[in-house]
Amino acid sequence: MKFKFSLFTALSFACLIVSGQNPKALRSSFDFVQPPQSMLSKDFKYSSSGSVTYEEEIKIEKEENDYALEEWNSLKMNQKLKIKAVDGSNLPYNKYFPTIHSSARLTSFVSIEGLDKSESANASVNIIINRPICSSSSRKIRVVRDGNTITRFRADMTTSISIEAIITDDEGHIENKNYTGVYNITDPEEFAGKMLGGGISSAALGKVEKRNFQASEKMALENALKDLSKYLSMKYGFVTINNYRTEIWTFRTTKKNNYDNINSASQSLVGAYRLGIDSDMREQFETKLISAIDVWKEEYGNYAPNDKKARIGSVQAGLLLLNIAEAYLWMQDFSKCSQALGDFDSILSMNKKLGRNMAAMNHFRRLENIQRDLQSRYSTLKE
């Protein structure tokens, strides 16, 4: 039984005849739904949860910093200046702390395309967030003030957050994935630099980190979660692949050789692909493809490999096989698609002219890759 979801959700379709002598290609583009590599759940549902590893650690550090800040405020100015000079990177008023994210907030960034979230689902995705790591540095810049070029410094800041995802399918199999999100930011302030030596003081860098941390933490986390979501969808989801582009081959009729039947079949296939946007049109869609395949197969039967003047020579035969393979691919008849590609490869091994058609070779390689991938993905739906 073939999978019920439509392969196509076409948003746009373009058709352009590429100029040249013979052959010619009709170029088409459409969207299709890519099945999962692995089934996460048979009911297409999963639950999600999230937590951070540093919640208790931060609570203790905040209490300690509150006490240190009280002590700092009680110091005289000369004592503060002395501490800044000795330990400017560890000033209590420059301390900042990572966000304690709720489970709902963390999971709101994670989705699997084509699957639904449900608290009662047997499959699950559990996200664990590690403590952000932040670093900063200074760099020299040259700026012009009142016609003079002077030296100033800028502060660059990097925040990275590592996350772990524990993915459990509805049969209890577990997969662990790790991602690190990184975000870089340059503080807009220009610094004159330290009185002795170059660069920015550790106390000033501390201020830069504190005022930029919240925004950079958010972006670093979102980057990691977006990478996770992309992986989850590509492996476990039903992903809409946009603007799949391919060629439908045909040949120009000449006084000597008539290719009108091939042209008509190719043109009808362009129309047939448009029908693939609606699963309710599946029967009509396949009927039109089969009709075009029949024409191409009949013409391929006229292939005369040893006749250089043949109406269907090696190049024409090879390109007809690409048409046939492509049509069978979207009918989900992967064995016949593979057979047509194998026949193309056989002709290719004996004909250099076919191999010099780069558009045809790219088409062949693309079909090989997508046929293997889709056949593997659809086989998971039958297990």
Short mmCIF file of C-alpha atoms in Angstrom, two decimals, residues 15-378:
data_model
loop_
_atom_site.label_atom_id
_atom_site.label_comp_id
_atom_site.label_asym_id
_atom_site.label_seq_id
_atom_site.Cartn_x
_atom_site.Cartn_y
_atom_site.Cartn_z
CA CYS A 15 8.62 25.73 -17.41
CA LEU A 16 11.37 26.95 -19.72
CA ILE A 17 12.64 25.51 -22.98
CA VAL A 18 16.42 25.53 -23.01
CA SER A 19 17.80 26.47 -26.39
CA GLY A 20 20.20 24.30 -28.26
CA GLN A 21 20.23 21.99 -31.24
CA ASN A 22 18.92 18.64 -30.01
CA PRO A 23 17.84 17.64 -27.38
CA LYS A 24 15.94 20.23 -25.39
CA ALA A 25 14.80 20.27 -21.75
CA LEU A 26 11.62 21.46 -20.08
CA ARG A 27 12.61 22.70 -16.65
CA SER A 28 10.15 22.27 -13.81
CA SER A 29 10.14 23.06 -10.10
CA PHE A 30 7.75 21.93 -7.40
CA ASP A 31 7.58 21.04 -3.72
CA PHE A 32 7.25 17.56 -2.27
CA VAL A 33 6.87 16.00 1.15
CA GLN A 34 9.89 14.02 2.31
CA PRO A 35 9.05 11.14 4.69
CA PRO A 36 11.16 10.48 7.81
CA GLN A 37 14.36 8.47 7.92
CA SER A 38 13.12 6.81 11.11
CA MET A 39 9.70 6.55 12.70
CA LEU A 40 9.50 8.32 16.05
CA SER A 41 5.92 7.23 16.72
CA LYS A 42 3.27 5.34 14.82
CA ASP A 43 0.60 7.85 15.82
CA PHE A 44 2.79 10.78 14.64
CA LYS A 45 2.79 12.35 18.13
CA TYR A 46 5.49 13.14 20.68
CA SER A 47 5.86 14.92 24.01
CA SER A 48 8.60 17.42 24.85
CA SER A 49 10.22 18.70 28.03
CA GLY A 50 13.19 20.88 28.95
CA SER A 51 15.41 21.74 31.89
CA VAL A 52 18.65 23.52 32.79
CA THR A 53 21.59 21.96 34.64
CA TYR A 54 22.62 25.07 36.56
CA GLU A 55 19.53 26.21 38.48
CA GLU A 56 20.76 25.34 42.00
CA GLU A 57 24.26 26.56 41.18
CA ILE A 58 22.94 29.98 40.14
CA LYS A 59 20.80 30.36 43.25
CA ILE A 60 23.88 29.88 45.46
CA GLU A 61 26.01 32.24 43.34
CA LYS A 62 23.36 34.97 43.46
CA GLU A 63 23.21 34.79 47.25
CA GLU A 64 26.99 35.01 47.48
CA ASN A 65 27.09 37.92 45.05
CA ASP A 66 24.39 39.81 46.98
CA TYR A 67 26.57 39.55 50.07
CA ALA A 68 29.70 40.60 48.09
CA LEU A 69 27.81 43.59 46.67
CA GLU A 70 26.84 44.77 50.14
CA GLU A 71 30.49 44.59 51.19
CA TRP A 72 31.54 46.47 48.05
CA ASN A 73 29.10 49.27 48.69
CA SER A 74 30.49 49.67 52.19
CA LEU A 75 34.05 50.23 50.95
CA LYS A 76 35.70 53.62 50.59
CA MET A 77 36.57 54.93 47.11
CA ASN A 78 40.31 54.31 47.48
CA GLN A 79 39.64 50.72 48.51
CA LYS A 80 37.42 50.19 45.48
CA LEU A 81 40.05 51.64 43.14
CA LYS A 82 42.67 49.32 44.59
CA ILE A 83 40.46 46.25 44.08
CA LYS A 84 39.68 47.33 40.51
CA ALA A 85 43.39 47.56 39.73
CA VAL A 86 44.17 44.16 41.23
CA ASP A 87 41.06 42.13 40.33
CA GLY A 88 39.00 44.14 37.84
CA SER A 89 37.49 41.03 36.25
CA ASN A 90 35.82 39.91 39.47
CA LEU A 91 33.80 42.96 40.55
CA PRO A 92 30.44 42.10 42.15
CA TYR A 93 28.47 44.78 40.28
CA ASN A 94 29.60 43.28 36.95
CA LYS A 95 28.30 39.83 37.74
CA TYR A 96 25.61 38.43 35.49
CA PHE A 97 23.73 35.16 35.63
CA PRO A 98 22.20 32.88 33.01
CA THR A 99 18.45 32.63 32.66
CA ILE A 100 16.60 29.82 34.40
CA HIS A 101 14.38 28.79 31.52
CA SER A 102 11.07 27.06 32.07
CA SER A 103 10.31 23.79 30.30
CA ALA A 104 7.52 25.46 28.32
CA ARG A 105 9.85 28.18 27.02
CA LEU A 106 12.54 25.71 25.96
CA THR A 107 10.17 23.37 24.16
CA SER A 108 8.46 26.26 22.38
CA PHE A 109 11.54 26.54 20.15
CA VAL A 110 11.52 22.84 19.20
CA SER A 111 9.19 21.24 16.68
CA ILE A 112 9.13 18.25 14.33
CA GLU A 113 7.50 19.07 11.01
CA GLY A 114 4.46 16.90 10.32
CA LEU A 115 4.21 15.57 13.90
CA ASP A 116 1.98 16.83 16.70
CA LYS A 117 2.88 17.50 20.31
CA SER A 118 0.88 15.60 22.92
CA GLU A 119 1.57 15.20 26.64
CA SER A 120 0.21 11.64 26.49
CA ALA A 121 2.44 10.54 23.57
CA ASN A 122 4.75 7.56 24.03
CA ALA A 123 7.58 9.16 22.05
CA SER A 124 9.41 12.07 23.65
CA VAL A 125 12.13 14.69 23.22
CA ASN A 126 13.82 15.87 26.42
CA ILE A 127 16.10 18.91 26.17
CA ILE A 128 18.85 19.65 28.70
CA ILE A 129 20.54 23.07 28.64
CA ASN A 130 24.05 23.52 30.01
CA ARG A 131 25.38 26.73 31.47
CA PRO A 132 26.31 29.39 28.90
CA ILE A 133 29.97 30.22 28.45
CA CYS A 134 30.85 33.83 27.73
CA SER A 135 34.16 35.41 26.71
CA SER A 136 35.23 38.85 25.55
CA SER A 137 38.26 40.50 24.00
CA SER A 138 39.35 43.87 22.72
CA ARG A 139 40.67 44.91 19.34
CA LYS A 140 42.27 48.04 18.00
CA ILE A 141 40.47 50.23 15.49
CA ARG A 142 41.41 53.46 13.71
CA VAL A 143 38.89 56.28 13.65
CA VAL A 144 38.98 59.81 12.27
CA ARG A 145 38.14 62.70 14.63
CA ASP A 146 38.37 66.30 13.43
CA GLY A 147 40.57 65.25 10.54
CA ASN A 148 42.94 63.25 12.76
CA THR A 149 43.30 59.47 12.85
CA ILE A 150 43.31 58.13 16.39
CA THR A 151 43.39 54.73 18.05
CA ARG A 152 40.34 53.37 19.80
CA PHE A 153 39.28 49.93 20.98
CA ARG A 154 36.18 47.81 20.49
CA ALA A 155 35.00 44.91 22.62
CA ASP A 156 33.89 41.65 21.01
CA MET A 157 31.86 39.13 22.95
CA THR A 158 31.07 35.47 22.27
CA THR A 159 28.44 33.40 24.05
CA SER A 160 28.09 29.65 23.52
CA ILE A 161 25.50 27.26 24.92
CA SER A 162 25.60 23.47 24.62
CA ILE A 163 22.41 21.44 24.72
CA GLU A 164 21.64 17.75 24.86
CA ALA A 165 18.53 16.13 23.44
CA ILE A 166 17.34 12.73 24.61
CA ILE A 167 15.06 11.36 21.89
CA THR A 168 12.93 8.33 22.76
CA ASP A 169 10.71 6.63 20.20
CA ASP A 170 7.45 4.86 20.99
CA GLU A 171 9.29 1.53 21.35
CA GLY A 172 11.73 2.87 23.92
CA HIS A 173 14.78 3.25 21.70
CA ILE A 174 16.91 6.22 22.77
CA GLU A 175 19.06 8.57 20.73
CA ASN A 176 21.25 11.32 22.18
CA LYS A 177 22.16 14.42 20.20
CA ASN A 178 24.33 17.37 21.24
CA TYR A 179 24.42 20.84 19.74
CA THR A 180 26.24 24.06 20.57
CA GLY A 181 24.77 27.42 19.75
CA VAL A 182 27.15 30.37 19.35
CA TYR A 183 26.46 34.07 19.06
CA ASN A 184 29.02 36.84 18.49
CA ILE A 185 28.39 40.49 19.16
CA THR A 186 30.47 43.68 19.03
CA ASP A 187 29.66 46.30 21.62
CA PRO A 188 28.87 49.67 19.98
CA GLU A 189 30.97 51.68 22.46
CA GLU A 190 34.43 52.88 21.51
CA PHE A 191 37.02 52.76 24.30
CA ALA A 192 40.07 54.97 24.65
CA GLY A 193 42.01 52.10 26.18
CA LYS A 194 43.95 51.65 29.38
CA MET A 195 46.35 54.32 30.57
CA LEU A 196 49.21 51.84 30.54
CA GLY A 197 49.39 49.60 27.51
CA GLY A 198 46.69 48.97 24.95
CA GLY A 199 43.31 47.30 25.08
CA ILE A 200 40.37 47.63 27.42
CA SER A 201 40.52 47.14 31.17
CA SER A 202 39.09 43.94 32.66
CA ALA A 203 36.54 46.01 34.56
CA ALA A 204 35.33 47.63 31.32
CA LEU A 205 35.14 44.24 29.61
CA GLY A 206 33.06 43.02 32.53
CA LYS A 207 30.55 45.81 31.94
CA VAL A 208 30.42 44.95 28.25
CA GLU A 209 29.67 41.31 29.03
CA LYS A 210 26.97 42.18 31.55
CA ARG A 211 25.04 44.59 29.30
CA ASN A 212 25.20 42.26 26.26
CA PHE A 213 24.77 38.94 27.96
CA GLN A 214 20.99 38.69 27.97
CA ALA A 215 20.66 39.28 24.24
CA SER A 216 23.61 37.07 23.28
CA GLU A 217 22.44 34.27 25.59
CA LYS A 218 19.03 34.31 23.92
CA MET A 219 20.47 34.16 20.40
CA ALA A 220 23.01 31.42 21.23
CA LEU A 221 20.28 29.26 22.75
CA GLU A 222 17.93 29.82 19.84
CA ASN A 223 20.69 28.87 17.39
CA ALA A 224 21.26 25.57 19.19
CA LEU A 225 17.54 24.79 19.39
CA LYS A 226 17.02 25.64 15.71
CA ASP A 227 19.77 23.20 14.75
CA LEU A 228 18.12 20.55 16.92
CA SER A 229 14.69 21.20 15.36
CA LYS A 230 16.14 20.92 11.86
CA TYR A 231 17.72 17.58 12.71
CA LEU A 232 14.53 16.25 14.33
CA SER A 233 12.42 17.23 11.33
CA MET A 234 14.83 15.85 8.75
CA LYS A 235 15.13 12.51 10.55
CA TYR A 236 11.70 12.03 12.13
CA GLY A 237 9.40 14.51 10.38
CA PHE A 238 7.49 14.91 7.15
CA VAL A 239 9.39 17.82 5.65
CA THR A 240 8.23 19.92 2.73
CA ILE A 241 11.14 20.25 0.31
CA ASN A 242 10.69 23.45 -1.62
CA ASN A 243 11.52 24.09 -5.26
CA TYR A 244 12.70 20.67 -6.32
CA ARG A 245 14.00 21.31 -9.81
CA THR A 246 14.28 18.81 -12.61
CA GLU A 247 14.35 18.45 -16.39
CA ILE A 248 11.87 16.73 -18.69
CA TRP A 249 13.70 15.82 -21.87
CA THR A 250 12.37 16.02 -25.39
CA PHE A 251 13.73 16.56 -28.92
CA ARG A 252 13.16 19.02 -31.72
CA THR A 253 11.36 17.67 -34.72
CA THR A 254 13.30 18.13 -37.98
CA LYS A 255 12.54 17.41 -41.61
CA LYS A 256 14.34 14.12 -41.19
CA ASN A 257 13.14 13.01 -37.75
CA ASN A 258 9.75 13.49 -36.14
CA TYR A 259 9.60 13.62 -32.34
CA ASP A 260 6.07 14.95 -31.97
CA ASN A 261 4.92 12.00 -29.82
CA ILE A 262 7.81 12.55 -27.42
CA ASN A 263 7.10 16.27 -27.29
CA SER A 264 3.44 15.67 -26.50
CA ALA A 265 4.29 13.18 -23.77
CA SER A 266 6.81 15.54 -22.20
CA GLN A 267 4.39 18.44 -22.28
CA SER A 268 1.67 16.30 -20.72
CA LEU A 269 4.07 15.33 -17.95
CA VAL A 270 4.53 19.00 -17.10
CA GLY A 271 0.80 19.19 -16.63
CA ALA A 272 0.76 15.89 -14.72
CA TYR A 273 3.25 17.15 -12.16
CA ARG A 274 0.88 19.99 -11.40
CA LEU A 275 -1.76 17.43 -10.42
CA GLY A 276 0.54 16.09 -7.71
CA ILE A 277 -0.28 18.97 -5.39
CA ASP A 278 -3.54 17.27 -4.36
CA SER A 279 -3.66 13.77 -2.92
CA ASP A 280 -7.25 13.48 -4.15
CA MET A 281 -5.87 13.73 -7.69
CA ARG A 282 -3.43 10.87 -7.17
CA GLU A 283 -5.19 8.43 -9.52
CA GLN A 284 -5.38 10.97 -12.34
CA PHE A 285 -1.80 12.00 -11.63
CA GLU A 286 -0.50 8.44 -12.03
CA THR A 287 -2.65 7.80 -15.10
CA LYS A 288 -1.02 10.72 -16.91
CA LEU A 289 2.46 9.63 -15.87
CA ILE A 290 1.84 6.07 -17.05
CA SER A 291 0.59 7.38 -20.38
CA ALA A 292 3.78 9.45 -20.85
CA ILE A 293 5.96 6.50 -19.78
CA ASP A 294 4.28 4.27 -22.36
CA VAL A 295 5.17 6.72 -25.12
CA TRP A 296 8.77 7.03 -23.94
CA LYS A 297 9.17 3.27 -23.63
CA GLU A 298 7.80 2.71 -27.11
CA GLU A 299 10.23 5.28 -28.50
CA TYR A 300 13.07 3.77 -26.48
CA GLY A 301 12.27 0.48 -28.21
CA ASN A 302 13.49 2.11 -31.43
CA TYR A 303 16.97 2.62 -29.94
CA ALA A 304 19.63 1.58 -32.46
CA PRO A 305 23.00 1.82 -30.69
CA ASN A 306 25.06 0.91 -33.75
CA ASP A 307 23.33 3.26 -36.20
CA LYS A 308 24.85 6.75 -36.00
CA LYS A 309 22.00 8.17 -38.08
CA ALA A 310 19.25 6.50 -36.09
CA ARG A 311 16.26 8.55 -35.05
CA ILE A 312 16.71 7.26 -31.51
CA GLY A 313 20.42 7.14 -30.89
CA SER A 314 22.36 6.77 -27.65
CA VAL A 315 21.78 10.35 -26.48
CA GLN A 316 18.03 10.23 -27.15
CA ALA A 317 17.72 6.81 -25.53
CA GLY A 318 19.60 7.94 -22.43
CA LEU A 319 17.46 11.03 -21.98
CA LEU A 320 14.24 9.06 -22.47
CA LEU A 321 15.43 6.79 -19.65
CA LEU A 322 15.90 9.81 -17.39
CA ASN A 323 12.31 10.85 -18.11
CA ILE A 324 11.11 7.34 -17.33
CA ALA A 325 13.16 7.14 -14.12
CA GLU A 326 11.88 10.52 -12.90
CA ALA A 327 8.25 9.58 -13.54
CA TYR A 328 8.59 6.26 -11.74
CA LEU A 329 10.28 8.06 -8.84
CA TRP A 330 7.24 10.24 -8.15
CA MET A 331 4.95 7.24 -8.59
CA GLN A 332 6.98 5.68 -5.76
CA ASP A 333 7.88 2.73 -7.99
CA PHE A 334 11.50 2.74 -6.90
CA SER A 335 12.49 -0.60 -8.45
CA LYS A 336 11.48 0.55 -11.95
CA CYS A 337 13.16 3.91 -11.34
CA SER A 338 16.36 2.10 -10.38
CA GLN A 339 16.11 -0.14 -13.46
CA ALA A 340 15.79 2.86 -15.77
CA LEU A 341 18.80 4.49 -14.13
CA GLY A 342 20.77 1.28 -14.55
CA ASP A 343 19.91 1.19 -18.26
CA PHE A 344 21.05 4.80 -18.56
CA ASP A 345 24.35 3.87 -16.92
CA SER A 346 24.81 1.03 -19.40
CA ILE A 347 24.37 3.37 -22.36
CA LEU A 348 26.67 5.90 -20.71
CA SER A 349 29.47 3.34 -20.46
CA MET A 350 29.41 2.94 -24.25
CA ASN A 351 28.70 6.49 -25.39
CA LYS A 352 30.99 9.45 -24.69
CA LYS A 353 28.62 11.97 -26.27
CA LEU A 354 25.96 11.26 -23.67
CA GLY A 355 28.54 11.75 -20.93
CA ARG A 356 29.41 15.20 -22.29
CA ASN A 357 25.84 16.41 -21.71
CA MET A 358 26.44 17.93 -18.27
CA ALA A 359 22.76 18.73 -17.67
CA ALA A 360 21.91 15.08 -18.29
CA MET A 361 24.73 13.86 -16.05
CA ASN A 362 23.65 16.17 -13.23
CA HIS A 363 20.08 14.93 -13.68
CA PHE A 364 21.27 11.32 -13.54
CA ARG A 365 23.31 11.82 -10.36
CA ARG A 366 20.49 13.75 -8.69
CA LEU A 367 18.01 10.99 -9.51
CA GLU A 368 20.39 8.34 -8.16
CA ASN A 369 20.71 10.16 -4.85
CA ILE A 370 17.05 11.03 -4.36
CA GLN A 371 15.89 7.55 -5.44
CA ARG A 372 18.07 5.89 -2.78
CA ASP A 373 17.02 8.40 -0.14
CA LEU A 374 13.27 8.29 -0.81
CA GLN A 375 13.21 4.51 -1.16
CA SER A 376 14.89 4.19 2.24
CA ARG A 377 12.53 6.73 3.82
CA TYR A 378 9.37 5.13 2.42
#
